[in-house]
GROMACS .gro file of C-alpha atoms in nm:
model
  470
    1MET     CA    1  13.792   6.258   4.861
    2GLN     CA    2  13.500   6.055   4.958
    3ALA     CA    3  13.209   6.046   4.795
    4THR     CA    4  12.864   6.160   5.010
    5THR     CA    5  12.602   6.058   4.735
    6THR     CA    6  12.371   5.766   4.789
    7ARG     CA    7  12.174   5.802   4.437
    8PRO     CA    8  12.220   5.555   4.206
    9ARG     CA    9  12.342   5.624   3.896
   10ILE     CA   10  12.130   5.722   3.566
   11ILE     CA   11  12.134   5.690   3.192
   12VAL     CA   12  11.862   5.912   3.096
   13THR     CA   13  11.676   5.899   2.749
   14ALA     CA   14  11.415   5.947   2.569
   15ASP     CA   15  11.274   5.647   2.396
   16GLY     CA   16  11.055   5.524   2.670
   17ALA     CA   17  10.687   5.421   2.586
   18GLY     CA   18  10.348   5.367   2.746
   19VAL     CA   19  10.410   5.566   3.102
   20VAL     CA   20  10.150   5.775   3.196
   21SER     CA   21  10.177   6.076   3.484
   22HIS     CA   22   9.865   6.173   3.706
   23VAL     CA   23   9.686   5.884   3.695
   24GLY     CA   24   9.505   5.962   4.014
   25SER     CA   25   9.360   6.320   3.784
   26ARG     CA   26   9.202   6.021   3.580
   27LEU     CA   27   9.014   5.916   3.928
   28LEU     CA   28   8.880   6.284   3.940
   29ALA     CA   29   8.733   6.221   3.568
   30ASP     CA   30   8.607   5.899   3.617
   31VAL     CA   31   8.390   6.073   3.906
   32ALA     CA   32   8.257   6.305   3.713
   33ASP     CA   33   8.126   6.044   3.497
   34ARG     CA   34   8.045   5.809   3.776
   35THR     CA   35   7.814   6.084   3.978
   36THR     CA   36   7.685   6.176   3.637
   37LEU     CA   37   7.823   6.530   3.666
   38THR     CA   38   7.961   6.488   3.357
   39GLY     CA   39   7.647   6.366   3.183
   40GLU     CA   40   7.412   6.663   3.332
   41LEU     CA   41   7.681   6.914   3.230
   42SER     CA   42   7.638   6.826   2.862
   43GLN     CA   43   7.256   6.833   2.865
   44ALA     CA   44   7.270   7.198   3.029
   45MET     CA   45   7.499   7.306   2.796
   46THR     CA   46   7.344   7.115   2.531
   47GLY     CA   47   7.265   7.479   2.333
   48LEU     CA   48   7.633   7.569   2.342
   49ARG     CA   49   7.733   7.261   2.125
   50ARG     CA   50   7.784   7.408   1.777
   51ALA     CA   51   7.761   7.195   1.467
   52ARG     CA   52   8.060   6.987   1.383
   53ALA     CA   53   8.211   7.034   1.676
   54ARG     CA   54   8.425   6.776   1.830
   55HIS     CA   55   8.446   6.853   2.201
   56ASP     CA   56   8.134   6.829   2.381
   57PRO     CA   57   8.122   7.172   2.641
   58GLY     CA   58   8.037   6.952   2.951
   59ARG     CA   59   8.314   6.719   2.853
   60VAL     CA   60   8.547   7.045   2.796
   61LEU     CA   61   8.412   7.182   3.158
   62VAL     CA   62   8.491   6.889   3.339
   63ASP     CA   63   8.811   6.833   3.168
   64LEU     CA   64   8.916   7.215   3.275
   65ALA     CA   65   8.795   7.102   3.662
   66VAL     CA   66   8.981   6.832   3.685
   67ALA     CA   67   9.338   7.022   3.544
   68VAL     CA   68   9.204   7.261   3.791
   69ALA     CA   69   9.186   7.017   4.060
   70ASP     CA   70   9.500   6.856   3.960
   71GLY     CA   71   9.698   7.171   4.011
   72ALA     CA   72   9.622   7.392   3.725
   73THR     CA   73   9.601   7.807   3.789
   74THR     CA   74   9.539   7.875   3.408
   75ILE     CA   75   9.382   7.782   3.128
   76SER     CA   76   9.674   7.641   2.869
   77GLU     CA   77   9.759   7.426   3.150
   78ILE     CA   78   9.464   7.185   3.077
   79ASP     CA   79   9.741   7.028   2.855
   80VAL     CA   80   9.841   6.805   3.123
   81LEU     CA   81   9.557   6.617   3.012
   82ARG     CA   82   9.559   6.694   2.658
   83ASP     CA   83   9.908   6.562   2.623
   84GLN     CA   84   9.831   6.219   2.788
   85ARG     CA   85   9.585   6.062   2.551
   86GLU     CA   86   9.644   5.738   2.674
   87LEU     CA   87   9.504   5.788   2.996
   88PHE     CA   88   9.234   6.116   2.918
   89GLY     CA   89   9.100   6.024   2.576
   90ALA     CA   90   9.079   6.315   2.345
   91VAL     CA   91   9.121   6.652   2.578
   92ALA     CA   92   9.009   6.970   2.406
   93SER     CA   93   9.278   7.280   2.299
   94ASP     CA   94   9.349   7.582   2.529
   95SER     CA   95   9.184   7.797   2.262
   96THR     CA   96   8.850   7.583   2.283
   97CYS     CA   97   8.869   7.575   2.663
   98TRP     CA   98   8.848   7.991   2.634
   99ARG     CA   99   8.594   7.967   2.408
  100LEU     CA  100   8.320   7.784   2.597
  101LEU     CA  101   8.383   8.037   2.881
  102ASP     CA  102   8.353   8.318   2.670
  103ARG     CA  103   8.018   8.168   2.578
  104LEU     CA  104   7.923   8.076   2.947
  105ASP     CA  105   7.702   8.378   2.997
  106ASP     CA  106   7.475   8.431   3.320
  107ALA     CA  107   7.188   8.187   3.172
  108ALA     CA  108   7.430   7.907   3.113
  109LEU     CA  109   7.584   7.981   3.434
  110ARG     CA  110   7.287   7.926   3.574
  111ALA     CA  111   7.202   7.580   3.417
  112VAL     CA  112   7.533   7.451   3.520
  113ALA     CA  113   7.478   7.543   3.858
  114ALA     CA  114   7.098   7.498   3.935
  115ALA     CA  115   7.055   7.220   3.656
  116ALA     CA  116   7.387   7.001   3.639
  117ARG     CA  117   7.572   7.064   3.969
  118ALA     CA  118   7.289   6.992   4.193
  119ARG     CA  119   7.135   6.675   4.037
  120ALA     CA  120   7.495   6.555   4.053
  121ARG     CA  121   7.511   6.653   4.417
  122GLU     CA  122   7.188   6.478   4.441
  123VAL     CA  123   7.362   6.119   4.276
  124VAL     CA  124   7.648   6.171   4.531
  125TRP     CA  125   7.455   6.184   4.853
  126ASP     CA  126   7.317   5.903   4.747
  127GLN     CA  127   7.612   5.698   4.659
  128HIS     CA  128   7.760   5.813   5.004
  129ALA     CA  129   7.433   5.686   5.178
  130GLU     CA  130   7.526   5.350   5.007
  131ARG     CA  131   7.887   5.352   5.096
  132HIS     CA  132   7.858   5.524   5.464
  133GLY     CA  133   7.505   5.423   5.573
  134ARG     CA  134   7.392   5.800   5.583
  135ALA     CA  135   7.394   6.097   5.296
  136PHE     CA  136   7.647   6.313   5.487
  137PRO     CA  137   7.869   6.348   5.719
  138PRO     CA  138   7.764   6.485   6.091
  139ALA     CA  139   7.826   6.844   6.169
  140THR     CA  140   8.086   6.820   6.459
  141VAL     CA  141   8.046   7.057   6.754
  142ALA     CA  142   8.214   7.037   7.082
  143GLY     CA  143   8.293   6.664   6.970
  144ARG     CA  144   7.975   6.620   6.951
  145ASP     CA  145   7.814   6.482   6.639
  146LEU     CA  146   7.510   6.693   6.527
  147ASP     CA  147   7.231   6.591   6.236
  148VAL     CA  148   7.244   6.949   6.120
  149LEU     CA  149   7.341   7.068   5.795
  150VAL     CA  150   7.575   7.335   5.820
  151ILE     CA  151   7.633   7.659   5.531
  152ASP     CA  152   7.922   7.871   5.604
  153LEU     CA  153   7.931   8.196   5.428
  154ASP     CA  154   8.212   8.416   5.384
  155ALA     CA  155   8.434   8.659   5.182
  156SER     CA  156   8.780   8.669   5.108
  157ILE     CA  157   9.028   8.929   4.876
  158VAL     CA  158   9.175   8.735   4.553
  159ILE     CA  159   9.442   8.969   4.455
  160CYS     CA  160   9.507   9.070   4.107
  161HIS     CA  161   9.863   9.153   3.955
  162SER     CA  162   9.743   9.324   3.646
  163GLU     CA  163   9.421   9.514   3.538
  164LYS     CA  164   9.087   9.287   3.492
  165GLU     CA  165   8.763   9.397   3.451
  166GLN     CA  166   8.563   9.515   3.806
  167ALA     CA  167   8.899   9.451   3.999
  168ALA     CA  168   8.921   9.738   4.237
  169PRO     CA  169   9.119   9.837   4.534
  170THR     CA  170   8.998   9.660   4.820
  171PHE     CA  171   8.946   9.742   5.229
  172LYS     CA  172   9.326   9.587   5.274
  173ARG     CA  173   9.453   9.824   5.039
  174THR     CA  174   9.554   9.555   4.813
  175PHE     CA  175   9.361   9.548   4.420
  176GLY     CA  176   9.148   9.267   4.343
  177TYR     CA  177   8.834   9.123   4.351
  178HIS     CA  178   8.606   9.029   4.625
  179PRO     CA  179   8.433   8.720   4.596
  180LEU     CA  180   8.166   8.602   4.826
  181MET     CA  181   8.136   8.189   4.878
  182ALA     CA  182   7.927   7.951   5.096
  183PHE     CA  183   8.075   7.585   5.170
  184CYS     CA  184   7.866   7.260   5.340
  185ASP     CA  185   8.079   7.270   5.654
  186ASN     CA  186   7.969   6.899   5.695
  187THR     CA  187   8.094   6.760   5.315
  188GLY     CA  188   8.346   7.042   5.286
  189GLU     CA  189   8.123   7.099   4.909
  190PHE     CA  190   8.173   7.461   4.755
  191LEU     CA  191   7.792   7.500   4.714
  192ALA     CA  192   7.789   7.835   4.573
  193GLY     CA  193   8.011   8.152   4.498
  194MET     CA  194   7.981   8.530   4.351
  195LEU     CA  195   8.275   8.700   4.199
  196ARG     CA  196   8.246   9.060   4.322
  197ARG     CA  197   8.450   9.402   4.292
  198GLY     CA  198   8.737   9.470   4.512
  199ASN     CA  199   8.543   9.717   4.679
  200ALA     CA  200   8.219   9.529   4.713
  201GLY     CA  201   8.068   9.584   5.054
  202ALA     CA  202   8.132   9.284   5.340
  203ASN     CA  203   7.783   9.337   5.475
  204THR     CA  204   7.582   9.355   5.178
  205ALA     CA  205   7.284   9.213   5.234
  206ALA     CA  206   7.149   9.152   4.891
  207ASP     CA  207   7.469   8.964   4.836
  208HIS     CA  208   7.457   8.734   5.108
  209ILE     CA  209   7.063   8.649   4.988
  210THR     CA  210   7.189   8.548   4.631
  211VAL     CA  211   7.443   8.357   4.768
  212LEU     CA  212   7.278   8.174   5.039
  213ASP     CA  213   6.977   8.079   4.791
  214HIS     CA  214   7.179   7.967   4.533
  215ALA     CA  215   7.369   7.683   4.815
  216LEU     CA  216   7.040   7.643   4.988
  217ALA     CA  217   6.927   7.526   4.559
  218GLN     CA  218   7.229   7.311   4.559
  219ILE     CA  219   7.112   7.077   4.864
  220PRO     CA  220   6.934   6.785   4.752
  221ASP     CA  221   6.520   6.846   4.758
  222GLN     CA  222   6.464   6.568   5.052
  223HIS     CA  223   6.715   6.691   5.287
  224ARG     CA  224   6.642   7.078   5.225
  225HIS     CA  225   6.319   7.014   5.346
  226GLY     CA  226   6.364   6.717   5.570
  227ARG     CA  227   6.657   6.867   5.787
  228PRO     CA  228   6.776   7.107   6.005
  229ILE     CA  229   6.984   7.369   5.846
  230LEU     CA  230   7.226   7.641   6.006
  231VAL     CA  231   7.313   7.906   5.831
  232ARG     CA  232   7.685   8.060   5.943
  233ALA     CA  233   7.840   8.398   5.926
  234ASP     CA  234   8.096   8.647   6.060
  235THR     CA  235   7.932   8.996   6.173
  236ALA     CA  236   7.934   9.076   5.763
  237GLY     CA  237   7.605   8.811   5.765
  238CYS     CA  238   7.432   9.036   6.076
  239THR     CA  239   7.226   9.269   5.871
  240LYS     CA  240   6.863   9.256   5.932
  241GLY     CA  241   6.763   9.219   5.581
  242PHE     CA  242   6.980   8.871   5.545
  243LEU     CA  243   6.842   8.733   5.885
  244ALA     CA  244   6.510   8.806   5.785
  245HIS     CA  245   6.603   8.613   5.463
  246VAL     CA  246   6.676   8.299   5.652
  247ARG     CA  247   6.392   8.317   5.939
  248GLY     CA  248   6.177   8.327   5.588
  249GLN     CA  249   6.308   8.017   5.500
  250GLN     CA  250   6.077   7.862   5.719
  251ASP     CA  251   5.786   7.947   5.515
  252LYS     CA  252   5.920   7.755   5.294
  253LEU     CA  253   5.936   7.463   5.491
  254MET     CA  254   6.297   7.482   5.563
  255SER     CA  255   6.435   7.468   5.913
  256CYS     CA  256   6.643   7.732   5.904
  257GLU     CA  257   6.858   7.864   6.181
  258PHE     CA  258   7.088   8.136   6.171
  259SER     CA  259   7.464   8.188   6.442
  260VAL     CA  260   7.649   8.512   6.281
  261GLY     CA  261   7.907   8.755   6.440
  262TRP     CA  262   7.803   9.038   6.639
  263ALA     CA  263   7.959   9.381   6.612
  264ILE     CA  264   8.079   9.525   6.944
  265THR     CA  265   7.969   9.876   6.997
  266ASP     CA  266   7.889  10.126   7.305
  267ARG     CA  267   7.574   9.962   7.344
  268GLU     CA  268   7.714   9.626   7.380
  269ARG     CA  269   8.031   9.787   7.612
  270ALA     CA  270   7.725   9.961   7.832
  271ALA     CA  271   7.560   9.583   7.877
  272LEU     CA  272   7.891   9.417   7.973
  273ALA     CA  273   7.930   9.671   8.281
  274MET     CA  274   7.585   9.541   8.387
  275VAL     CA  275   7.663   9.144   8.398
  276PRO     CA  276   7.700   9.034   8.723
  277ARG     CA  277   8.021   8.854   8.763
  278LYS     CA  278   7.852   8.568   8.912
  279VAL     CA  279   7.603   8.538   8.537
  280TRP     CA  280   7.906   8.413   8.308
  281THR     CA  281   7.935   8.070   8.289
  282ASP     CA  282   8.260   7.857   8.167
  283ALA     CA  283   8.293   7.818   7.751
  284VAL     CA  284   8.440   7.475   7.619
  285ASP     CA  285   8.665   7.390   7.360
  286ALA     CA  286   8.644   7.250   6.981
  287ASP     CA  287   8.657   6.881   7.148
  288GLY     CA  288   8.385   6.961   7.395
  289GLY     CA  289   8.640   7.031   7.707
  290HIS     CA  290   8.699   7.281   7.937
  291ARG     CA  291   8.869   7.611   7.814
  292ASP     CA  292   9.040   7.770   8.084
  293GLY     CA  293   8.977   8.174   8.093
  294ALA     CA  294   8.732   8.168   7.880
  295GLY     CA  295   8.318   8.276   7.978
  296LEU     CA  296   8.023   8.335   7.813
  297ALA     CA  297   7.718   8.558   7.920
  298GLU     CA  298   7.369   8.674   7.737
  299LEU     CA  299   7.392   9.043   7.673
  300THR     CA  300   6.969   8.986   7.513
  301GLY     CA  301   6.840   9.162   7.803
  302LEU     CA  302   7.074   9.402   7.877
  303LEU     CA  303   7.074   9.584   7.554
  304PRO     CA  304   6.815   9.842   7.487
  305ALA     CA  305   6.527   9.760   7.356
  306THR     CA  306   6.588   9.896   7.020
  307SER     CA  307   6.905   9.763   6.965
  308LEU     CA  308   6.744   9.436   6.848
  309GLU     CA  309   6.453   9.613   6.644
  310GLY     CA  310   6.392   9.528   6.282
  311TYR     CA  311   6.595   9.198   6.326
  312PRO     CA  312   6.418   8.831   6.342
  313ALA     CA  313   6.186   8.789   6.686
  314GLY     CA  314   6.356   8.579   6.935
  315THR     CA  315   6.743   8.685   6.797
  316ARG     CA  316   6.969   8.647   7.114
  317VAL     CA  317   7.289   8.832   7.146
  318ILE     CA  318   7.599   8.616   7.352
  319VAL     CA  319   7.888   8.722   7.428
  320ARG     CA  320   8.219   8.552   7.497
  321ARG     CA  321   8.520   8.672   7.728
  322GLU     CA  322   8.859   8.507   7.719
  323ARG     CA  323   9.204   8.646   7.813
  324PRO     CA  324   9.386   8.795   7.508
  325HIS     CA  325   9.663   8.592   7.332
  326PRO     CA  326   9.981   8.814   7.306
  327GLY     CA  327   9.974   9.036   7.037
  328ALA     CA  328   9.591   9.077   7.011
  329GLN     CA  329   9.406   9.412   6.925
  330LEU     CA  330   9.211   9.574   7.210
  331ASP     CA  331   8.999   9.871   7.306
  332LEU     CA  332   8.992  10.057   7.577
  333MET     CA  333   8.766   9.885   7.761
  334GLU     CA  334   8.933   9.547   7.723
  335THR     CA  335   9.267   9.708   7.790
  336ARG     CA  336   9.118   9.843   8.098
  337ASP     CA  337   8.989   9.509   8.254
  338GLY     CA  338   9.193   9.246   8.057
  339TRP     CA  339   8.957   9.059   7.881
  340ARG     CA  340   8.873   9.037   7.468
  341TYR     CA  341   8.530   9.042   7.403
  342THR     CA  342   8.353   8.934   7.100
  343CYS     CA  343   7.958   8.854   7.047
  344PHE     CA  344   7.765   8.641   6.830
  345ALA     CA  345   7.377   8.630   6.756
  346THR     CA  346   7.173   8.313   6.706
  347ASP     CA  347   6.782   8.266   6.670
  348THR     CA  348   6.801   7.906   6.831
  349ARG     CA  349   6.598   7.909   7.135
  350ALA     CA  350   6.767   7.626   7.333
  351GLY     CA  351   7.105   7.481   7.419
  352GLN     CA  352   7.327   7.584   7.673
  353LEU     CA  353   7.544   7.902   7.617
  354ALA     CA  354   7.896   7.651   7.594
  355PHE     CA  355   7.715   7.496   7.312
  356LEU     CA  356   7.581   7.766   7.121
  357ASP     CA  357   7.911   7.967   7.122
  358ALA     CA  358   8.149   7.656   7.000
  359ARG     CA  359   7.878   7.592   6.754
  360ASN     CA  360   7.945   7.936   6.662
  361ARG     CA  361   8.317   7.928   6.689
  362ALA     CA  362   8.335   7.623   6.424
  363HIS     CA  363   8.235   7.885   6.195
  364ALA     CA  364   8.609   7.953   6.150
  365ARG     CA  365   8.649   7.644   5.966
  366VAL     CA  366   8.509   7.822   5.655
  367GLU     CA  367   8.874   7.979   5.615
  368ASP     CA  368   9.037   7.625   5.566
  369ARG     CA  369   8.741   7.544   5.277
  370ILE     CA  370   8.841   7.898   5.148
  371ARG     CA  371   9.230   7.820   5.183
  372THR     CA  372   9.245   7.518   5.018
  373ALA     CA  373   8.977   7.661   4.722
  374LYS     CA  374   9.280   7.883   4.669
  375ASP     CA  375   9.500   7.597   4.627
  376THR     CA  376   9.251   7.486   4.351
  377GLY     CA  377   9.189   7.754   4.109
  378LEU     CA  378   9.056   8.041   4.294
  379ASN     CA  379   9.326   8.229   4.382
  380HIS     CA  380   9.423   8.275   3.982
  381PHE     CA  381   9.167   8.479   3.759
  382PRO     CA  382   9.321   8.385   3.434
  383SER     CA  383   9.174   8.648   3.197
  384ARG     CA  384   9.075   9.000   3.201
  385THR     CA  385   8.736   9.000   3.099
  386PHE     CA  386   8.491   8.965   3.397
  387ALA     CA  387   8.260   8.727   3.250
  388ILE     CA  388   8.518   8.443   3.158
  389ASN     CA  389   8.685   8.504   3.519
  390SER     CA  390   8.292   8.471   3.643
  391ALA     CA  391   8.291   8.165   3.458
  392TRP     CA  392   8.622   8.054   3.621
  393LEU     CA  393   8.491   8.039   3.958
  394HIS     CA  394   8.238   7.807   3.853
  395VAL     CA  395   8.499   7.589   3.682
  396VAL     CA  396   8.683   7.627   4.052
  397MET     CA  397   8.342   7.513   4.271
  398LEU     CA  398   8.358   7.207   3.992
  399ALA     CA  399   8.736   7.125   4.117
  400VAL     CA  400   8.677   7.174   4.501
  401ASP     CA  401   8.361   6.962   4.433
  402LEU     CA  402   8.564   6.634   4.264
  403LEU     CA  403   8.842   6.647   4.550
  404ALA     CA  404   8.537   6.664   4.804
  405TRP     CA  405   8.369   6.370   4.600
  406THR     CA  406   8.629   6.178   4.543
  407GLN     CA  407   8.742   6.155   4.919
  408HIS     CA  408   8.417   6.070   5.022
  409LEU     CA  409   8.296   5.833   4.798
  410ALA     CA  410   8.634   5.634   4.703
  411LEU     CA  411   8.949   5.754   5.002
  412ASP     CA  412   8.979   5.652   5.367
  413GLY     CA  413   9.189   5.736   5.643
  414HIS     CA  414   9.397   6.025   5.593
  415LEU     CA  415   9.356   6.036   5.246
  416ALA     CA  416   8.996   6.135   5.340
  417LYS     CA  417   9.098   6.434   5.501
  418ALA     CA  418   9.407   6.529   5.306
  419GLU     CA  419   9.417   6.901   5.187
  420PRO     CA  420   9.480   6.902   4.779
  421LYS     CA  421   9.818   6.979   4.816
  422THR     CA  422   9.905   6.641   4.967
  423LEU     CA  423   9.605   6.489   4.740
  424ARG     CA  424   9.849   6.566   4.412
  425TYR     CA  425  10.123   6.440   4.611
  426ARG     CA  426  10.084   6.081   4.695
  427LEU     CA  427   9.778   6.074   4.427
  428LEU     CA  428   9.680   6.248   4.140
  429HIS     CA  429  10.028   6.275   3.991
  430VAL     CA  430  10.149   5.916   4.045
  431ALA     CA  431  10.304   5.751   3.742
  432ALA     CA  432  10.181   5.401   3.571
  433ARG     CA  433  10.268   5.208   3.311
  434ILE     CA  434  10.015   5.166   3.043
  435THR     CA  435   9.990   4.802   2.910
  436ARG     CA  436   9.687   4.620   2.751
  437GLY     CA  437   9.553   4.234   2.752
  438GLN     CA  438   9.242   4.046   2.817
  439ARG     CA  439   9.059   4.303   2.536
  440ARG     CA  440   9.128   4.596   2.871
  441THR     CA  441   9.383   4.868   2.941
  442PHE     CA  442   9.578   4.867   3.225
  443ALA     CA  443   9.736   5.132   3.468
  444ARG     CA  444   9.991   4.977   3.677
  445ILE     CA  445  10.140   5.160   3.959
  446GLN     CA  446  10.463   5.099   4.081
  447GLN     CA  447  10.422   4.882   4.382
  448SER     CA  448  10.652   5.064   4.580
  449TRP     CA  449  10.489   5.376   4.601
  450PRO     CA  450  10.352   5.391   4.957
  451TRP     CA  451   9.973   5.472   4.826
  452ALA     CA  452   9.963   5.270   4.514
  453THR     CA  453   9.715   5.009   4.709
  454ASP     CA  454   9.519   5.329   4.810
  455LEU     CA  455   9.489   5.451   4.468
  456ALA     CA  456   9.401   5.116   4.285
  457THR     CA  457   9.139   5.089   4.592
  458ALA     CA  458   8.969   5.433   4.521
  459PHE     CA  459   8.908   5.318   4.163
  460THR     CA  460   8.745   5.006   4.251
  461ARG     CA  461   8.603   5.135   4.498
  462LEU     CA  462   8.429   5.374   4.285
  463HIS     CA  463   8.335   5.187   3.995
  464ALA     CA  464   8.164   4.949   4.252
  465LEU     CA  465   7.921   5.269   4.338
  466PRO     CA  466   7.564   5.244   4.176
  467VAL     CA  467   7.457   5.462   3.945
  468PRO     CA  468   7.108   5.574   3.857
  469ALA     CA  469   6.956   5.413   3.517
  470GLY     CA  470   6.966   5.648   3.227
   0.00000   0.00000   0.00000
């Protein structure tokens, strides 16, 4: 019989020394140190450190976030760092991590968010400006770069497969939690989140207000007050109380505008019937090119006067129509005239309808942010206790931010935009041999690995970034 395998024959032994894996995850730990996140967390959590404790709470939280960014879905998987002392140093046990998360009450979590994460983010944005010439990437709309900060709010269901405190049946007939989250579209950072019961209302204004306030507090002060900010949400964010709160930020010297989904009811259908054919203007696609068959019109003046009562002055309602894709669910009106309609509301006074529509449709990118967050620990809450799961959500936010900061500060090209799974394969899980010489420790990556140079360059680039004194 002719052999078909081309694999080299190997003999496996268990007598190796000086070999470590997950070298790229050490880059995440160094990012936390270099951006002052570790120090800020340690300072914010000083009150949680017990006498004669071996592990600093801030360092424990960073190590747990690094493990989650590396792919851990349970607290016990911090052993991926703990079992490699040569690379990561002394790492707390999973029981120590459990005890720390159990002690993170609301006051401690506020300190983690407001004091530690916000101050570290300010350093990160300054370091980003040092490397790229600007504090944050531009927002891209219809092929144009805008000097606007964009905050996207959205909720998503996380299914629980066992009984957990405050888990409940969801509107999708599943069982679990319904967290509400806020992401920065410019940077991909996970700004804020709120863990909620599975049956929490999607359009609860109070929850949107809380999460938005926490997200705004994460933006460095000079940019929060010195840049235009756009707040986007789907129809769940189109409540009078929430939109009034967004408009109210202008009283705090923040230039905030909104762009949110608007539900179509009988009054909108009646207004659509009054739109003259010649009024419809062409829509554009995500790259700014012509979108065949899609049109836009403004409904504000055609709606009953009572429709906009209670909404901020200047609120506009814009409708988009396009030919439905196969399998789309249509109502009777859409079935009759062959168009699929969607509406959104905004208080932006100027701008072509095509641009405003493309800007609103870019909110769909938040689905990618949520999907990657679910690939970074959000899709599995480890405890039966709601408080520990709420603390776990903050660990996930730290993990998502560490990945985003690493990409912005240390990586280039495709790696700077790669998703977590790709980063883990190419960089984070890479093995190396530990050697010592010249009073230094070296991690020597196999030179034939396609991304070995990228990882080595990332370490060099990171440690060349400026760090605030003290």
